[in-house]
One Martini backbone bead per residue (centre of mass of N, CA, C, O) as a GRO file, in nm:
protein
  273
    1MET     BB    1   2.120   0.348  -1.095
    2SER     BB    2   2.101   0.105  -1.286
    3SER     BB    3   2.018   0.033  -1.604
    4SER     BB    4   1.786  -0.159  -1.522
    5ALA     BB    5   1.653   0.040  -1.329
    6SER     BB    6   1.597   0.268  -1.536
    7GLN     BB    7   1.400   0.092  -1.698
    8ARG     BB    8   1.197   0.051  -1.453
    9CYS     BB    9   1.270   0.376  -1.351
   10SER     BB   10   1.147   0.600  -1.591
   11THR     BB   11   1.073   0.941  -1.749
   12LEU     BB   12   1.225   1.036  -2.012
   13SER     BB   13   0.991   0.909  -2.232
   14LEU     BB   14   0.762   1.068  -2.080
   15PRO     BB   15   0.495   1.234  -2.079
   16ALA     BB   16   0.357   1.418  -1.837
   17GLU     BB   17   0.045   1.330  -1.882
   18SER     BB   18   0.132   0.995  -1.856
   19LYS     BB   19   0.269   0.905  -1.585
   20LEU     BB   20  -0.031   0.826  -1.427
   21SER     BB   21  -0.142   0.643  -1.621
   22ALA     BB   22  -0.311   0.384  -1.696
   23PRO     BB   23  -0.315   0.106  -1.815
   24ALA     BB   24  -0.484  -0.016  -2.089
   25ALA     BB   25  -0.508  -0.270  -1.899
   26THR     BB   26  -0.568  -0.510  -1.715
   27ALA     BB   27  -0.402  -0.778  -1.597
   28THR     BB   28  -0.613  -0.990  -1.718
   29GLN     BB   29  -0.542  -0.836  -2.020
   30ALA     BB   30  -0.274  -0.913  -2.084
   31ASN     BB   31  -0.012  -0.932  -2.336
   32GLY     BB   32   0.126  -1.154  -2.195
   33ALA     BB   33   0.377  -1.256  -1.976
   34ALA     BB   34   0.582  -1.013  -2.025
   35ASP     BB   35   0.382  -0.803  -1.859
   36ILE     BB   36   0.450  -0.961  -1.595
   37ALA     BB   37   0.567  -0.924  -1.264
   38VAL     BB   38   0.327  -1.052  -1.082
   39GLU     BB   39   0.228  -1.392  -0.963
   40LEU     BB   40  -0.072  -1.550  -0.849
   41ASP     BB   41  -0.163  -1.913  -0.806
   42GLY     BB   42  -0.357  -2.046  -0.583
   43VAL     BB   43  -0.302  -1.913  -0.296
   44THR     BB   44  -0.221  -2.069   0.023
   45LYS     BB   45  -0.250  -1.975   0.384
   46ARG     BB   46  -0.166  -2.127   0.698
   47PHE     BB   47  -0.244  -2.098   1.064
   48GLY     BB   48  -0.329  -2.370   1.131
   49LYS     BB   49  -0.679  -2.315   1.135
   50ILE     BB   50  -0.596  -2.057   0.978
   51THR     BB   51  -0.699  -1.880   0.687
   52ALA     BB   52  -0.526  -1.617   0.541
   53LEU     BB   53  -0.515  -1.756   0.246
   54ASP     BB   54  -0.762  -1.819  -0.031
   55ASP     BB   55  -0.709  -1.890  -0.337
   56VAL     BB   56  -0.505  -1.676  -0.474
   57SER     BB   57  -0.532  -1.461  -0.764
   58LEU     BB   58  -0.267  -1.258  -0.931
   59LEU     BB   59  -0.200  -0.968  -1.140
   60VAL     BB   60   0.103  -0.772  -1.215
   61ARG     BB   61   0.206  -0.517  -1.384
   62ARG     BB   62   0.420  -0.335  -1.532
   63GLY     BB   63   0.408  -0.025  -1.368
   64GLU     BB   64   0.213  -0.102  -1.144
   65LEU     BB   65  -0.033   0.022  -0.904
   66ILE     BB   66  -0.137  -0.145  -0.614
   67THR     BB   67  -0.402  -0.163  -0.382
   68LEU     BB   68  -0.450  -0.294  -0.052
   69LEU     BB   69  -0.766  -0.357   0.078
   70GLY     BB   70  -0.894  -0.382   0.417
   71PRO     BB   71  -0.937  -0.537   0.686
   72SER     BB   72  -0.820  -0.656   0.951
   73GLY     BB   73  -0.708  -0.982   0.873
   74CYS     BB   74  -0.750  -1.035   0.541
   75GLY     BB   75  -0.428  -1.078   0.401
   76LYS     BB   76  -0.232  -0.855   0.301
   77THR     BB   77   0.040  -0.914   0.449
   78THR     BB   78   0.063  -1.207   0.366
   79LEU     BB   79   0.090  -1.154   0.066
   80LEU     BB   80   0.353  -0.992   0.079
   81ASN     BB   81   0.524  -1.212   0.228
   82LEU     BB   82   0.505  -1.416  -0.006
   83VAL     BB   83   0.641  -1.245  -0.225
   84ALA     BB   84   0.907  -1.189  -0.052
   85GLY     BB   85   0.967  -1.478   0.129
   86PHE     BB   86   0.874  -1.497   0.445
   87LEU     BB   87   0.669  -1.690   0.314
   88MET     BB   88   0.509  -2.005   0.258
   89PRO     BB   89   0.305  -2.183   0.080
   90ASP     BB   90   0.074  -2.450   0.083
   91SER     BB   91  -0.034  -2.339  -0.198
   92GLY     BB   92   0.074  -2.272  -0.500
   93GLU     BB   93   0.196  -1.994  -0.707
   94ILE     BB   94   0.499  -1.792  -0.765
   95ALA     BB   95   0.580  -1.502  -0.976
   96VAL     BB   96   0.874  -1.327  -1.118
   97ASP     BB   97   0.937  -1.235  -1.422
   98GLY     BB   98   0.843  -1.545  -1.508
   99GLN     BB   99   0.953  -1.670  -1.234
  100ARG     BB  100   0.969  -1.918  -1.024
  101ILE     BB  101   0.945  -1.849  -0.640
  102THR     BB  102   0.801  -2.014  -0.416
  103ASP     BB  103   1.099  -2.148  -0.287
  104VAL     BB  104   1.247  -1.882  -0.273
  105PRO     BB  105   1.440  -1.697  -0.105
  106ALA     BB  106   1.436  -1.370  -0.019
  107TYR     BB  107   1.745  -1.294  -0.100
  108ARG     BB  108   1.674  -1.399  -0.417
  109ARG     BB  109   1.476  -1.171  -0.449
  110GLU     BB  110   1.361  -0.894  -0.658
  111ILE     BB  111   1.257  -0.750  -0.369
  112GLY     BB  112   1.099  -0.478  -0.220
  113ILE     BB  113   1.048  -0.388   0.135
  114MET     BB  114   0.802  -0.211   0.341
  115PHE     BB  115   0.753  -0.119   0.661
  116GLN     BB  116   0.647   0.043   0.939
  117ASN     BB  117   0.928   0.007   1.014
  118TYR     BB  118   1.259   0.100   0.939
  119ALA     BB  119   1.518  -0.078   1.009
  120LEU     BB  120   1.761   0.078   1.115
  121PHE     BB  121   2.094   0.140   1.177
  122PRO     BB  122   2.203   0.337   1.437
  123HIS     BB  123   2.534   0.319   1.380
  124MET     BB  124   2.460   0.415   1.098
  125ASN     BB  125   2.462   0.586   0.833
  126VAL     BB  126   2.290   0.654   0.559
  127ALA     BB  127   2.483   0.528   0.348
  128ALA     BB  128   2.522   0.256   0.498
  129ASN     BB  129   2.227   0.172   0.497
  130VAL     BB  130   2.177   0.178   0.187
  131GLY     BB  131   2.447  -0.018   0.129
  132TYR     BB  132   2.419  -0.290   0.282
  133GLY     BB  133   2.312  -0.499   0.071
  134LEU     BB  134   2.549  -0.459  -0.127
  135ARG     BB  135   2.771  -0.560   0.061
  136MET     BB  136   2.651  -0.848   0.098
  137ARG     BB  137   2.690  -0.883  -0.234
  138ARG     BB  138   2.973  -0.768  -0.319
  139VAL     BB  139   2.979  -0.494  -0.425
  140ALA     BB  140   3.134  -0.256  -0.563
  141LYS     BB  141   3.219   0.043  -0.433
  142PRO     BB  142   3.153   0.233  -0.675
  143GLU     BB  143   2.865   0.115  -0.714
  144ILE     BB  144   2.757   0.180  -0.438
  145ALA     BB  145   2.794   0.487  -0.449
  146ARG     BB  146   2.609   0.530  -0.693
  147ARG     BB  147   2.346   0.403  -0.584
  148VAL     BB  148   2.319   0.575  -0.333
  149ALA     BB  149   2.305   0.849  -0.475
  150ASP     BB  150   2.057   0.787  -0.650
  151ALA     BB  151   1.859   0.716  -0.421
  152LEU     BB  152   1.883   0.987  -0.262
  153ALA     BB  153   1.792   1.167  -0.494
  154LEU     BB  154   1.508   1.043  -0.535
  155ILE     BB  155   1.431   1.112  -0.209
  156LYS     BB  156   1.561   1.387  -0.124
  157LEU     BB  157   1.870   1.322   0.056
  158ALA     BB  158   2.087   1.479  -0.040
  159GLY     BB  159   2.348   1.549   0.210
  160LEU     BB  160   2.274   1.304   0.444
  161GLU     BB  161   2.490   1.068   0.459
  162ASP     BB  162   2.622   1.133   0.769
  163ARG     BB  163   2.374   1.067   0.912
  164LYS     BB  164   2.190   0.962   1.168
  165PRO     BB  165   1.885   0.846   1.245
  166ARG     BB  166   1.850   1.041   1.503
  167GLN     BB  167   1.880   1.303   1.292
  168LEU     BB  168   1.596   1.218   1.196
  169SER     BB  169   1.305   1.196   1.082
  170GLY     BB  170   1.059   0.979   1.029
  171GLY     BB  171   1.032   1.039   0.725
  172GLN     BB  172   1.334   1.015   0.660
  173GLN     BB  173   1.373   0.723   0.754
  174GLN     BB  174   1.173   0.598   0.554
  175ARG     BB  175   1.327   0.699   0.301
  176VAL     BB  176   1.583   0.541   0.356
  177ALA     BB  177   1.448   0.264   0.337
  178ILE     BB  178   1.369   0.300   0.043
  179ALA     BB  179   1.656   0.340  -0.068
  180ARG     BB  180   1.763   0.063   0.014
  181ALA     BB  181   1.573  -0.090  -0.177
  182LEU     BB  182   1.645   0.056  -0.448
  183ALA     BB  183   1.956  -0.018  -0.455
  184MET     BB  184   1.874  -0.332  -0.534
  185ASP     BB  185   1.709  -0.340  -0.795
  186PRO     BB  186   1.402  -0.386  -0.817
  187LEU     BB  187   1.113  -0.519  -0.969
  188ALA     BB  188   0.966  -0.464  -0.687
  189MET     BB  189   0.741  -0.294  -0.457
  190LEU     BB  190   0.668  -0.323  -0.106
  191PHE     BB  191   0.392  -0.193   0.104
  192ASP     BB  192   0.339  -0.180   0.469
  193GLU     BB  193   0.222   0.070   0.608
  194PRO     BB  194   0.445   0.324   0.588
  195THR     BB  195   0.263   0.558   0.769
  196SER     BB  196   0.158   0.450   1.057
  197ALA     BB  197   0.427   0.561   1.236
  198LEU     BB  198   0.353   0.853   1.165
  199ASP     BB  199   0.324   1.164   1.170
  200PRO     BB  200   0.107   1.354   0.999
  201GLU     BB  201   0.330   1.564   0.880
  202MET     BB  202   0.506   1.304   0.750
  203ILE     BB  203   0.340   1.147   0.540
  204ASN     BB  204   0.391   1.311   0.272
  205GLU     BB  205   0.686   1.241   0.233
  206VAL     BB  206   0.630   0.942   0.154
  207LEU     BB  207   0.403   0.977  -0.060
  208ASP     BB  208   0.577   1.142  -0.257
  209VAL     BB  209   0.778   0.918  -0.320
  210MET     BB  210   0.568   0.711  -0.423
  211THR     BB  211   0.463   0.890  -0.651
  212GLU     BB  212   0.734   0.910  -0.801
  213LEU     BB  213   0.763   0.607  -0.853
  214ALA     BB  214   0.511   0.591  -1.027
  215ARG     BB  215   0.615   0.785  -1.245
  216GLU     BB  216   0.876   0.593  -1.300
  217GLY     BB  217   0.749   0.279  -1.311
  218MET     BB  218   0.708   0.129  -1.054
  219THR     BB  219   0.639  -0.162  -0.915
  220MET     BB  220   0.343  -0.180  -0.693
  221MET     BB  221   0.256  -0.291  -0.354
  222VAL     BB  222  -0.010  -0.151  -0.142
  223VAL     BB  223  -0.059  -0.109   0.196
  224THR     BB  224  -0.349   0.096   0.288
  225HIS     BB  225  -0.533   0.392   0.451
  226GLU     BB  226  -0.475   0.596   0.213
  227MET     BB  227  -0.722   0.706   0.017
  228GLY     BB  228  -0.602   0.940  -0.141
  229PHE     BB  229  -0.369   0.783  -0.264
  230ALA     BB  230  -0.532   0.556  -0.398
  231SER     BB  231  -0.721   0.748  -0.576
  232ARG     BB  232  -0.471   0.900  -0.723
  233VAL     BB  233  -0.235   0.661  -0.798
  234ALA     BB  234  -0.371   0.418  -0.856
  235HIS     BB  235  -0.477   0.167  -1.081
  236ARG     BB  236  -0.555  -0.049  -0.857
  237VAL     BB  237  -0.800  -0.233  -0.659
  238ILE     BB  238  -0.764  -0.454  -0.377
  239PHE     BB  239  -1.021  -0.628  -0.219
  240MET     BB  240  -1.024  -0.770   0.110
  241ASP     BB  241  -1.165  -1.082   0.265
  242GLN     BB  242  -1.103  -1.356   0.433
  243GLY     BB  243  -0.850  -1.426   0.224
  244GLN     BB  244  -0.992  -1.269  -0.017
  245ILE     BB  245  -1.085  -1.158  -0.332
  246VAL     BB  246  -1.351  -0.938  -0.394
  247GLU     BB  247  -1.194  -0.699  -0.550
  248ASP     BB  248  -1.093  -0.594  -0.903
  249ASP     BB  249  -1.026  -0.255  -0.973
  250LYS     BB  250  -1.053   0.033  -1.071
  251LYS     BB  251  -1.039   0.307  -0.886
  252GLU     BB  252  -1.291   0.450  -0.994
  253ASP     BB  253  -1.488   0.213  -0.951
  254PHE     BB  254  -1.445   0.156  -0.653
  255PHE     BB  255  -1.507   0.450  -0.532
  256ARG     BB  256  -1.785   0.485  -0.681
  257THR     BB  257  -1.876   0.147  -0.739
  258PRO     BB  258  -1.901  -0.079  -0.536
  259ARG     BB  259  -2.012  -0.415  -0.556
  260SER     BB  260  -1.981  -0.493  -0.267
  261GLU     BB  261  -2.099  -0.484   0.051
  262ARG     BB  262  -1.827  -0.491   0.198
  263ALA     BB  263  -1.700  -0.245   0.051
  264GLN     BB  264  -1.918  -0.042   0.126
  265GLN     BB  265  -1.873  -0.058   0.430
  266PHE     BB  266  -1.576   0.019   0.436
  267LEU     BB  267  -1.598   0.300   0.298
  268SER     BB  268  -1.798   0.424   0.492
  269LYS     BB  269  -1.606   0.418   0.739
  270ILE     BB  270  -1.352   0.557   0.619
  271LEU     BB  271  -1.479   0.822   0.464
  272HIS     BB  272  -1.682   0.891   0.740
  273HIS     BB  273  -1.490   0.927   1.004
   0.00000   0.00000   0.00000
């Protein structure tokens, strides 16, 4: 990855025992705007008469991994799509890296997003898929080759550059999609249930890559029902219901003593299913 990417996502200067330690304070206690990677301020999104997101404000610090939890239809995916630029809010503001991006189109935002499906081009090999966005931006060929190699090394798929998607497992295909996003040198990565379409034995392949990204200091917002991953790797848990943020807590506090009755009900169903 580029030098700016390595600054965003590097473990070289971190002692091993601190790689997954939580930031010193929660995002709402951040020391100045320079520490904030993603900010939503009073964001509302409606679809007809349905309010999918209702006056949501959220700060995500650099290098922080937050998990978005909640029942289906609570607004988690809508929130990610607003940050990515696939949807525009009806009110409120969104900023990334201190820059207002509320009405900036998705292709101009330095945001990587992973969906449930892999969205790989079946006629292209792995290297071509990973480098596709860079070619669209007219990046020089030597730079594309370097970024593709770095991204594939990071997700542990080096040596598979010439394979077509059909020659890969589901877990490998999802990792290629992650590499494609990483090659674009994003300021933050968004994941929307990245393991939901995978067979159980392949889930850990993707979760291991996401855990490594967390170790490397990548800012991440993750929608997931993988409670083990959330409780092990996340810095904060955002619990949502009916388009609102109900709880915003450190993972330890959320899983040990959720404050709201709605979160208690949710965890009881999920953890004891």
